[in-house]
CSV table of C-alpha atoms and ligand atoms in Angstrom, one decimal:
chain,number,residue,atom,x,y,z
T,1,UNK,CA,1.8,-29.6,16.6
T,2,UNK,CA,1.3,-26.5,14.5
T,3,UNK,CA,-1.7,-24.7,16.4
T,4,UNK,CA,-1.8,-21.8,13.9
T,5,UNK,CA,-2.4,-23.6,11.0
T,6,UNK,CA,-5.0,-26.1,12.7
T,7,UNK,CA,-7.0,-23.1,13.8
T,8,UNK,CA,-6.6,-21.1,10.2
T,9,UNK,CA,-7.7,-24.9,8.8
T,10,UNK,CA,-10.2,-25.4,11.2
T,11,UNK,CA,-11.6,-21.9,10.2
T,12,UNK,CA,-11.6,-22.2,6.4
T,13,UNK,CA,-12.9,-25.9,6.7
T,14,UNK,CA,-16.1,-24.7,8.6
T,15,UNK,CA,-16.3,-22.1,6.0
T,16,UNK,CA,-15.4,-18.9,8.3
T,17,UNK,CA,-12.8,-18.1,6.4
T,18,UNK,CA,-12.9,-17.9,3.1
T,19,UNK,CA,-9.0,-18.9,1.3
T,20,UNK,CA,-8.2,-16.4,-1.7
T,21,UNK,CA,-4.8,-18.2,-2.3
T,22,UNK,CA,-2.9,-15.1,-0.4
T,23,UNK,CA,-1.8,-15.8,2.9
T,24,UNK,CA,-3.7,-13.4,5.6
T,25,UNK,CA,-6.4,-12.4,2.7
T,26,UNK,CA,-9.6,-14.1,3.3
T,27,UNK,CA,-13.6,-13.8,2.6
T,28,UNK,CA,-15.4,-13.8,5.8
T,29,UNK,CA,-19.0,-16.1,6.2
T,30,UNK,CA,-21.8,-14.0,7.3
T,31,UNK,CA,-21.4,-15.9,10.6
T,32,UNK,CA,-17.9,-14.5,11.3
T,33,UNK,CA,-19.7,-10.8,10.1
T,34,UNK,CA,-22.0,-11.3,12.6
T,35,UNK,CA,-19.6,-12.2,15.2
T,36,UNK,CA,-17.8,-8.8,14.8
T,37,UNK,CA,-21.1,-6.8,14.2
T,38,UNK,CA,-22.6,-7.9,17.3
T,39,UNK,CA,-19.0,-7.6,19.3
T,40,UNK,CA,-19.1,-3.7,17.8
T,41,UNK,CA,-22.4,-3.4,19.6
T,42,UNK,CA,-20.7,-4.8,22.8
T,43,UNK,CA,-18.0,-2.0,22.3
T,44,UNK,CA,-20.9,0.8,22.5
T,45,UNK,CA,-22.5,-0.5,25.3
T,46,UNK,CA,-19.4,-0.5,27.2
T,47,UNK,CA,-18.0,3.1,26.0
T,48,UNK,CA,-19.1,5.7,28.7
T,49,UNK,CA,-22.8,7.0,27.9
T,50,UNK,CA,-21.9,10.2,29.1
T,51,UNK,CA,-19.1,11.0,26.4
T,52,UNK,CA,-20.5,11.5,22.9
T,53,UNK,CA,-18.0,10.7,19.8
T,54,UNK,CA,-17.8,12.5,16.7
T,55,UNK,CA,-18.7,9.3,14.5
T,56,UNK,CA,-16.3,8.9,11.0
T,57,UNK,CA,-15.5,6.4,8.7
T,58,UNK,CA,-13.0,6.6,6.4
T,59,UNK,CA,-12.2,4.4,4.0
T,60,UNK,CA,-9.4,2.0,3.5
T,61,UNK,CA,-7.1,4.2,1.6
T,62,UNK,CA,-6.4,7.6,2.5
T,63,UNK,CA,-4.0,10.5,1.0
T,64,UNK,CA,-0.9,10.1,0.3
T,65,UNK,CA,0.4,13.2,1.7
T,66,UNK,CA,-1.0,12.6,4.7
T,67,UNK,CA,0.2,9.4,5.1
T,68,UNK,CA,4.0,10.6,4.2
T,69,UNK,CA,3.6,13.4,6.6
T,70,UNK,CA,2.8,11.0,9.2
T,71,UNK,CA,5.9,9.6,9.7
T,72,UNK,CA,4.8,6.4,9.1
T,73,UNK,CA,7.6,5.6,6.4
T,74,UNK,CA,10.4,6.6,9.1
T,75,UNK,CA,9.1,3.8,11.5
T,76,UNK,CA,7.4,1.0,9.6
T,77,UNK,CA,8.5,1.1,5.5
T,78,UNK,CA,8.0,-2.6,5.5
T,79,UNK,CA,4.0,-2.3,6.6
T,80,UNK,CA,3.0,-0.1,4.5
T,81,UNK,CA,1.0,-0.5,1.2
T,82,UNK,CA,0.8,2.3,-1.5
T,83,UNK,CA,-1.7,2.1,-4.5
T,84,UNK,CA,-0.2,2.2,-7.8
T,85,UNK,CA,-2.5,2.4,-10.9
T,86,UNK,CA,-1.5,2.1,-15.0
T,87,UNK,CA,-1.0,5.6,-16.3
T,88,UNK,CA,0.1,5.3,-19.9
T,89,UNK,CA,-0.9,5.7,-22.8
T,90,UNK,CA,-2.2,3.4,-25.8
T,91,UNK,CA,1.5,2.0,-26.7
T,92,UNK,CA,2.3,1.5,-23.3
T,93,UNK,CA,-1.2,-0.2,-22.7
T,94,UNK,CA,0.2,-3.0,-25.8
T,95,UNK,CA,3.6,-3.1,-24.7
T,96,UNK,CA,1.5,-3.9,-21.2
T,97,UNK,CA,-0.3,-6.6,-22.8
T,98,UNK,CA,2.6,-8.6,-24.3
T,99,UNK,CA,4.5,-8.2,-20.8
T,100,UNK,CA,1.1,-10.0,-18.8
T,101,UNK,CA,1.4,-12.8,-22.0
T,102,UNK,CA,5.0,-13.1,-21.8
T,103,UNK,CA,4.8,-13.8,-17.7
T,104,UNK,CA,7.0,-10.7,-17.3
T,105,UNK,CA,6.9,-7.9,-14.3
T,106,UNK,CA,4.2,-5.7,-16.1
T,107,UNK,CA,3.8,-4.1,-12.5
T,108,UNK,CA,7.4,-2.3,-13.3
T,109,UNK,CA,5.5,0.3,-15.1
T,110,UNK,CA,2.6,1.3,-12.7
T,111,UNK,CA,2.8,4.9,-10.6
T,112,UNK,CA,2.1,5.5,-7.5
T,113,UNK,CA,-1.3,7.0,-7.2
T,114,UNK,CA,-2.2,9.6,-4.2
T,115,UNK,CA,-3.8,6.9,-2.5
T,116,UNK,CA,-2.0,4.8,0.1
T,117,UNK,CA,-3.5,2.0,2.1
T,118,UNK,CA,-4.8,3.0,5.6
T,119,UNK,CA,-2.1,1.5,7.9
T,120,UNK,CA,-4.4,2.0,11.6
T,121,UNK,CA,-7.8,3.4,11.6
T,122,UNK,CA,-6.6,7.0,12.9
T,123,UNK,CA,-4.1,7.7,10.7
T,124,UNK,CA,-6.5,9.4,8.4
T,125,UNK,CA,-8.1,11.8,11.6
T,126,UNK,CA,-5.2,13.9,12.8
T,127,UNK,CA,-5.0,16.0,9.5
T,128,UNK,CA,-8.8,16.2,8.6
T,129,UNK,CA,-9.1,17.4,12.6
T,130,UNK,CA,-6.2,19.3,12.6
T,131,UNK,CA,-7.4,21.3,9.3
T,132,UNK,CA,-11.0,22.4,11.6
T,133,UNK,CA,-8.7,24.2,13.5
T,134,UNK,CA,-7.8,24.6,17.5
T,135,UNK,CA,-10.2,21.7,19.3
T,136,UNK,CA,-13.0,23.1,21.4
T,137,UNK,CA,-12.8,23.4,24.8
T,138,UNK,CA,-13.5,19.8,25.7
T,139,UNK,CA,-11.1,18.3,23.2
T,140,UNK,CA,-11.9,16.1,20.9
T,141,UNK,CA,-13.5,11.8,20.6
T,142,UNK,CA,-13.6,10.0,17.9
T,143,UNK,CA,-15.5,6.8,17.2
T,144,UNK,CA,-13.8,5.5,14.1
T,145,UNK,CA,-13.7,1.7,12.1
T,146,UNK,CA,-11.4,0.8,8.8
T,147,UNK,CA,-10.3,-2.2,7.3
T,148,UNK,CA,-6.5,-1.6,7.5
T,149,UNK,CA,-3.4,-3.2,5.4
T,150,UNK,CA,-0.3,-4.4,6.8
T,151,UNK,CA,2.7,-6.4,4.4
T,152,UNK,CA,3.4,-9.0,6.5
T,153,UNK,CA,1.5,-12.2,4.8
T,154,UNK,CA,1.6,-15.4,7.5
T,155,UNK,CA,-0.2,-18.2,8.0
T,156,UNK,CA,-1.0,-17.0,11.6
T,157,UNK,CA,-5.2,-16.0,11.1
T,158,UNK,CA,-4.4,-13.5,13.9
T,159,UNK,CA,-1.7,-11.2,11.7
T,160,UNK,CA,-4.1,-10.7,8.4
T,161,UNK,CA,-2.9,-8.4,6.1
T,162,UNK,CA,-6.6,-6.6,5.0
T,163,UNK,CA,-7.9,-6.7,9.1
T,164,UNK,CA,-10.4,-4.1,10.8
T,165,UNK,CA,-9.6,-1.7,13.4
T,166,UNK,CA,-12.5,-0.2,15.6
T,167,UNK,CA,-10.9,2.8,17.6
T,168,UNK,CA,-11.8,5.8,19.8
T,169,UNK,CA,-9.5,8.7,20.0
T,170,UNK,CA,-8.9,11.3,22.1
T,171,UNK,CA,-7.5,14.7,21.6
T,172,UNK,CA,-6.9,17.5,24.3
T,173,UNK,CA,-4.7,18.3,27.1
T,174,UNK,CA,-2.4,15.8,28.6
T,175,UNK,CA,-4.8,15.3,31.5
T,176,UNK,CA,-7.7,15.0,29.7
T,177,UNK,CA,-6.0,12.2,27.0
T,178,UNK,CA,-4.1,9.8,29.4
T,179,UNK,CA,-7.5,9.9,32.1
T,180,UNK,CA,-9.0,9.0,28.7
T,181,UNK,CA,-7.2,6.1,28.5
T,182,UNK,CA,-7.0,5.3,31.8
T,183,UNK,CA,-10.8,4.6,31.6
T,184,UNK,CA,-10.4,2.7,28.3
T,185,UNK,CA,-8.1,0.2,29.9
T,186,UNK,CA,-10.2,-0.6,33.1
T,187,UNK,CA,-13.2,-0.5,30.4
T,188,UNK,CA,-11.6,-2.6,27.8
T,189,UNK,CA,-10.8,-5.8,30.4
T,190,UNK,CA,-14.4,-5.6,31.5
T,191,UNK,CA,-15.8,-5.9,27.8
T,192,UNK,CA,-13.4,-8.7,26.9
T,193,UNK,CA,-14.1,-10.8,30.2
T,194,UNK,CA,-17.7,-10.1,29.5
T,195,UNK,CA,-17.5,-12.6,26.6
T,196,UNK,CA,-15.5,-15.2,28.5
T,197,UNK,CA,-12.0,-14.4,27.2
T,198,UNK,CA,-9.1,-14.6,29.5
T,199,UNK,CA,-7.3,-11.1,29.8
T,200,UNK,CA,-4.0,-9.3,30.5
T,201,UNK,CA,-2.9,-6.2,30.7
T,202,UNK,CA,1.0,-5.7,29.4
T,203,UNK,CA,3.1,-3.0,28.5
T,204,UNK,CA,4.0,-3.1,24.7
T,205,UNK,CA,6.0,-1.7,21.9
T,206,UNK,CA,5.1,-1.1,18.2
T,207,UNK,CA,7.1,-3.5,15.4
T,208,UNK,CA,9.2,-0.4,14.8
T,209,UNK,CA,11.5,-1.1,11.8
T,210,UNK,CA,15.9,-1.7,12.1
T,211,UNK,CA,17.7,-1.0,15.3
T,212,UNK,CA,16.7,2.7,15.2
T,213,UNK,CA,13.4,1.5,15.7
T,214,UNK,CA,14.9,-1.0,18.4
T,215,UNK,CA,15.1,1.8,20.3
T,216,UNK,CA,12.1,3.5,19.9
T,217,UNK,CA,9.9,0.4,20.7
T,218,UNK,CA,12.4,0.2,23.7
T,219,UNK,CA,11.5,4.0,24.5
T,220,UNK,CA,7.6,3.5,23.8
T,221,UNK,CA,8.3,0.7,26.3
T,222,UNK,CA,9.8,2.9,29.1
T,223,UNK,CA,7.4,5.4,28.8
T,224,UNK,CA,4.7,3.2,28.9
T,225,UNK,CA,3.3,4.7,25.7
T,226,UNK,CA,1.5,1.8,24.7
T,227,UNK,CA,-0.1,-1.4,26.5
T,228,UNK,CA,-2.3,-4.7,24.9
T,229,UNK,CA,-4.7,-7.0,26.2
T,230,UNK,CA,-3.1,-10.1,25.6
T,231,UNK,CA,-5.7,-12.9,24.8
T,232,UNK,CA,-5.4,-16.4,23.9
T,233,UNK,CA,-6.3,-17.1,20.0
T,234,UNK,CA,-4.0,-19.8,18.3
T,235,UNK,CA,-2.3,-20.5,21.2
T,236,UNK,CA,-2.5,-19.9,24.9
T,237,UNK,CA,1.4,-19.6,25.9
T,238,UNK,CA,1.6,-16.8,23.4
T,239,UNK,CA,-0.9,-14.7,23.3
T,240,UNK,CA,-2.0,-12.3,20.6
T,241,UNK,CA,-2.9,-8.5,21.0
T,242,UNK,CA,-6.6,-7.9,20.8
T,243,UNK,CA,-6.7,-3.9,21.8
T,244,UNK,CA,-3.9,-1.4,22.3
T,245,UNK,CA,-4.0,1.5,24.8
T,246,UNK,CA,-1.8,4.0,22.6
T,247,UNK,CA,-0.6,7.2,24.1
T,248,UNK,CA,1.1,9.6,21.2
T,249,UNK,CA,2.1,12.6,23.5
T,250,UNK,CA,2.4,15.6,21.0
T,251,UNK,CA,3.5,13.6,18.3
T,252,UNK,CA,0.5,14.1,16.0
T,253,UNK,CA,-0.5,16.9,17.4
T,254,UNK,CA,3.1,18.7,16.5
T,255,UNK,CA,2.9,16.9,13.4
T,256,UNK,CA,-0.3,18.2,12.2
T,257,UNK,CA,-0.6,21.6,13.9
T,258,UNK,CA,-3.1,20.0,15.7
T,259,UNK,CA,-4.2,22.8,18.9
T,260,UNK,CA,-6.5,22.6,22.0
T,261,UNK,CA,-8.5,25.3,22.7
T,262,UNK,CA,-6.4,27.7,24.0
T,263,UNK,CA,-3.5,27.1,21.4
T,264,UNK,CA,-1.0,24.3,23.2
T,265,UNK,CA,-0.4,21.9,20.9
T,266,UNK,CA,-2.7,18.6,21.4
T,267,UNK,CA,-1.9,15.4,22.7
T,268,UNK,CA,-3.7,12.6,21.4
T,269,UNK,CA,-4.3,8.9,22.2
T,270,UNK,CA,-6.3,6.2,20.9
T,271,UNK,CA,-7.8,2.6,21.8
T,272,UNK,CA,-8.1,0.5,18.9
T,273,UNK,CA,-9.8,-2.8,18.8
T,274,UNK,CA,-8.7,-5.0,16.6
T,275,UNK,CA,-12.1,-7.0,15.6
T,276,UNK,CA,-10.6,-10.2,13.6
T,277,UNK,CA,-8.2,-11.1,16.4
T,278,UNK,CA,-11.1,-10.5,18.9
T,279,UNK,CA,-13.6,-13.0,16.6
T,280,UNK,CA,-10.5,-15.3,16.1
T,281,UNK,CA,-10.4,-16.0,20.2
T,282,UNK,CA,-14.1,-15.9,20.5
T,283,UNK,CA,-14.1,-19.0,17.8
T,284,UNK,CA,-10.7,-20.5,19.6
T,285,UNK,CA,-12.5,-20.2,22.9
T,286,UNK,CA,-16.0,-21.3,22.7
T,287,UNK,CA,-16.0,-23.3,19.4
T,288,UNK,CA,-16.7,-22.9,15.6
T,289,UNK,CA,-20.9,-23.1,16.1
T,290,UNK,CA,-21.8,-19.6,17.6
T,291,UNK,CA,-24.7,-21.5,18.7
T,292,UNK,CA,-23.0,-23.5,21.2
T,293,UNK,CA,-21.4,-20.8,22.6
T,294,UNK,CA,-21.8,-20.3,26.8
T,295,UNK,CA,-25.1,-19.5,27.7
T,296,UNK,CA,-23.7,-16.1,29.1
T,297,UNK,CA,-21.6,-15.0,26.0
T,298,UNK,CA,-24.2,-15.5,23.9
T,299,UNK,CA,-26.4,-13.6,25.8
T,300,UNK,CA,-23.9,-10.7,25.9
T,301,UNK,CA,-23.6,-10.7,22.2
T,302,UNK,CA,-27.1,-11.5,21.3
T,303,UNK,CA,-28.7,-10.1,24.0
B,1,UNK,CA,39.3,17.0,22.4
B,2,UNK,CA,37.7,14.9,25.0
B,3,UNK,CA,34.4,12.5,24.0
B,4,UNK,CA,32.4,14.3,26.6
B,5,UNK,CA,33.3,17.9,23.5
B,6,UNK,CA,32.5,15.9,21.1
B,7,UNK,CA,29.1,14.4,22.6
B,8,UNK,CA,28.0,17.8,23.2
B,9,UNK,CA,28.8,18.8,20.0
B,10,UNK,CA,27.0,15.9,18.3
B,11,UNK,CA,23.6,16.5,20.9
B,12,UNK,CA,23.8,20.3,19.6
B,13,UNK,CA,23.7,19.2,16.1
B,14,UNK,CA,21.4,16.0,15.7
B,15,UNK,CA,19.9,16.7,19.0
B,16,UNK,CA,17.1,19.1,18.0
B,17,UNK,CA,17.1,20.5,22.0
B,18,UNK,CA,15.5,23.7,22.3
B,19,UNK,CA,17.9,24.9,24.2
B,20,UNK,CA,21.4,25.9,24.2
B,21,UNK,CA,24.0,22.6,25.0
B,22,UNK,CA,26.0,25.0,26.7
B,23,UNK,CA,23.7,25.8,29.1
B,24,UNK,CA,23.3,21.9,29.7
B,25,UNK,CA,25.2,20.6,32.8
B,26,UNK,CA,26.7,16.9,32.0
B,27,UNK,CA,23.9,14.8,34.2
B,28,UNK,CA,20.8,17.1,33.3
B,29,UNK,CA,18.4,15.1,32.3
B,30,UNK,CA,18.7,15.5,28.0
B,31,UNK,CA,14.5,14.2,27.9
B,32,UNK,CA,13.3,16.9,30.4
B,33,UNK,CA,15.5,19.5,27.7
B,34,UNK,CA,13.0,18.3,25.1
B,35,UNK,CA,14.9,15.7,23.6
B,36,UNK,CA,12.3,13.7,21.1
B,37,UNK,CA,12.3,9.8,20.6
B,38,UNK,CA,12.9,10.7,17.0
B,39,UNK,CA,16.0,13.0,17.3
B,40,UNK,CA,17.3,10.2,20.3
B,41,UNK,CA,17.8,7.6,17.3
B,42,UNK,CA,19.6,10.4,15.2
B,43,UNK,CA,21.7,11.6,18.1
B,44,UNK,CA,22.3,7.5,18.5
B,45,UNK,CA,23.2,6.7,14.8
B,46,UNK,CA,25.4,10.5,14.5
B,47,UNK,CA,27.4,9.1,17.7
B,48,UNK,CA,28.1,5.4,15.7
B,49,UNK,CA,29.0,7.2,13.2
B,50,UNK,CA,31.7,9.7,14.9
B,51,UNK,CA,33.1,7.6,17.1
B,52,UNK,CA,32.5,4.4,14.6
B,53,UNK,CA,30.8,2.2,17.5
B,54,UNK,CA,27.6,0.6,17.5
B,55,UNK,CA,25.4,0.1,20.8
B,56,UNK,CA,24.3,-3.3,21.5
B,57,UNK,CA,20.7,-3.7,21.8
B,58,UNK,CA,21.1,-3.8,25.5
B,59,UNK,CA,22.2,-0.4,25.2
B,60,UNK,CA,19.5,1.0,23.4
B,61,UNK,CA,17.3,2.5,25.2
B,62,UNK,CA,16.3,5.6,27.3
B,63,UNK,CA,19.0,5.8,29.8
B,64,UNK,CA,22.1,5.4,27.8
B,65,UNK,CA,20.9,8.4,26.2
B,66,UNK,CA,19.7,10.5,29.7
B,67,UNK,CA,22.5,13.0,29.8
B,68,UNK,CA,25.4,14.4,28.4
B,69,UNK,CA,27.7,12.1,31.3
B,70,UNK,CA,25.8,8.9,30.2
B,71,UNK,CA,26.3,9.2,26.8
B,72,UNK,CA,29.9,9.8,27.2
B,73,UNK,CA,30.4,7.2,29.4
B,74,UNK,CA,28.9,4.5,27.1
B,75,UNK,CA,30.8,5.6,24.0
B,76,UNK,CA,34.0,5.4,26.5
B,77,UNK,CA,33.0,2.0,26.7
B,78,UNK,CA,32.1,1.1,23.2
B,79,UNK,CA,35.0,3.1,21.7
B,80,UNK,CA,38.4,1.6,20.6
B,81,UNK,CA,40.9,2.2,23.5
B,82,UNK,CA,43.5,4.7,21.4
B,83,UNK,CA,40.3,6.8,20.9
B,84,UNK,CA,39.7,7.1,24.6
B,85,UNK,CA,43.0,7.9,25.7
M,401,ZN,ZN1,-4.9,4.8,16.7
């Protein structure tokens, strides 16, 4: 049996989903909104009350010099997604026109703009923060949400193309960013088991691209750079990624100029929370009618 | 000249260490020198191409590329037999 596409059905026949004909591009109902608004709320409670984020939003498309300068070409070409606009002029516009009547590739002509889709929610930070100059004496925390793209259309809800990520991230010393995410990992299985889901904790790797990036995800993996929480969404003997516990070392921070106070470079590391995946096991788990949801989940959501 | 030349010749090149090779014995440990994730792959794909090998994916990871000795010893075992002689 194909559990993916019965759970993508059962989502888009209860009207959760909306289809757009593009595989992993769909409306959300306001129920599924409210799902991921209420689980956001969740997210605060659990974040430590004593540590006070520097609240941004960016939006889904950030500069395209930042984004090249990032690296993110050298490990994942095949992810990104860059905005290209029409930039001609009045003849080209016609010989634009005929090409869309004629059924031709009328994108051949479009230039890349400076804008490139947002591939993780803090990609856009480490430059903006880096620019403020050396961090202050505390370091730095960052409470941050995007919409994010990723090329990689499926018919698997839980790898959309246009998804959000909710993340907090941490710049500073070494100490002060791996104790960081130390808490986040001990605080990350409590929120998830506090609406029911089953949890666990793995070591990971990033989709890096070619065997070059064979061994980096092999490296990441060694190092114990990264780890998920693994939680059951379209199926329950493979289960999907619902937040990552990233540790960069001083790759942004060497990338970006990016200082603590005292003028080491900066490590950095980040917990993201990806909130479709997380709404996806919430509907696997307890059912398509938030209303019937457990007595306690709903009361953790809802209050 | 011998692979374990030519290894440290490729490491001072693609290696981006800062340090001296030189001053590298053959088991110091290349990561603790400041060798980067990013300049590992290069060293990696400079070495297939020099010694026109290719690592399995078994092989590509952290440790083969640890030290001077372990690289050497795993292109000695990738690399055509004439070569090693
Ligand atoms: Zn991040």
């Amino acid at each position: 049996m194909d559990m993916q596409s019965s759970l993508l059905d059962r989502l888009l026949a209860a009207g959760l989903l909306i289809d757009t004909g593009i595989d992993g591009l769909y409306g959300r109902s306001g129920a599924f909104e409210d799902v991921i608004a209420r689980f956001e709320k969740l997210i605060d409670v659990h974040a430590p009350a004593d540590a006070r984020p520097e609240v941004i939003r960016f939006p889904p498309g950030m500069n395209r010099t930042h984004f090249e300068g990032s690296g993110y070409m050298k490990s994942f070409p095949q992810l990104a997604g860059t905005v290209h606009s029409f930039c001609g002029c009045e003849l080209d516009h016609a010989n634009l026109l005929q090409c869309i009547a004629e059924g031709g590739d009328w994108t051949e002509g479009q230039k890349a703009t400076d804008v490139v889709l947002t591939p993780a929610a803090c990609y856009p930070l480490y430059p903006v923060i880096a620019k403020r100059g050396p961090l202050p004496e505390g370091g730095g925390l960052f409470d941050l949400q995007s919409y994010c793209f990723r090329h990689e259309p499926s018919k698997d809800p839980a790898r959309m193309q246009l998804f959000r990520m909710r993340e907090f991230v941490r710049m500073g010393t070494p100490d002060q960013v791996t104790e960081f995410r130390e808490d986040w990992m001990e605080r990350g299985q409590a929120l998830i088991s506090a609406v029911g889901l089953d949890v666990e904790l793995d070591t990971a790797n990033d989709p890096f691209f070619g065997r070059a990036g064979k061994m980096m995800g092999n490296s990441q993996r060694e190092q114990k750079l990264k780890f998920e929480l693994l939680i059951p969404v379209t199926s329950s003997a493979k289960k999907t990624a619902c937040l990552s516990f990233n540790y960069h070392q001083d790759h942004f921070g060497t990338t970006w100029g990016l200082t603590t106070h005292d003028g080491a470079t900066a490590h950095t590391a980040c917990v993201g929370f990806g909130l479709e995946r997380i709404a996806l096991a919430l509907f696997a788990r307890h059912g398509l009618e938030t209303a019937d949801w457990p007595a306690d989940v709903r009361k953790a959501l809802w209050g | 000249m011998s692979i374990i030349e030519d290894v440290r010749e490729i490491i001072a090149s693609h290696g981006k260490l800062p340090v001296d090779v030189a001053t590298l014995a053959d088991d110091a440990d290349l990561y603790a020198a400041g060798l980067s994730s990013f300049a590992s792959v290069q060293l990696m794909l400079a070495l297939e191409e020099r010694f026109d090998i290719e690592f399995p994916e078994t092989m590509l990871n952290r440790k083969t590329f640890a030290s001077i000795g372990a690289i050497s010893s795993a292109v000695a075992e990738l690399a055509p037999q004439e070569r090693v002689a």
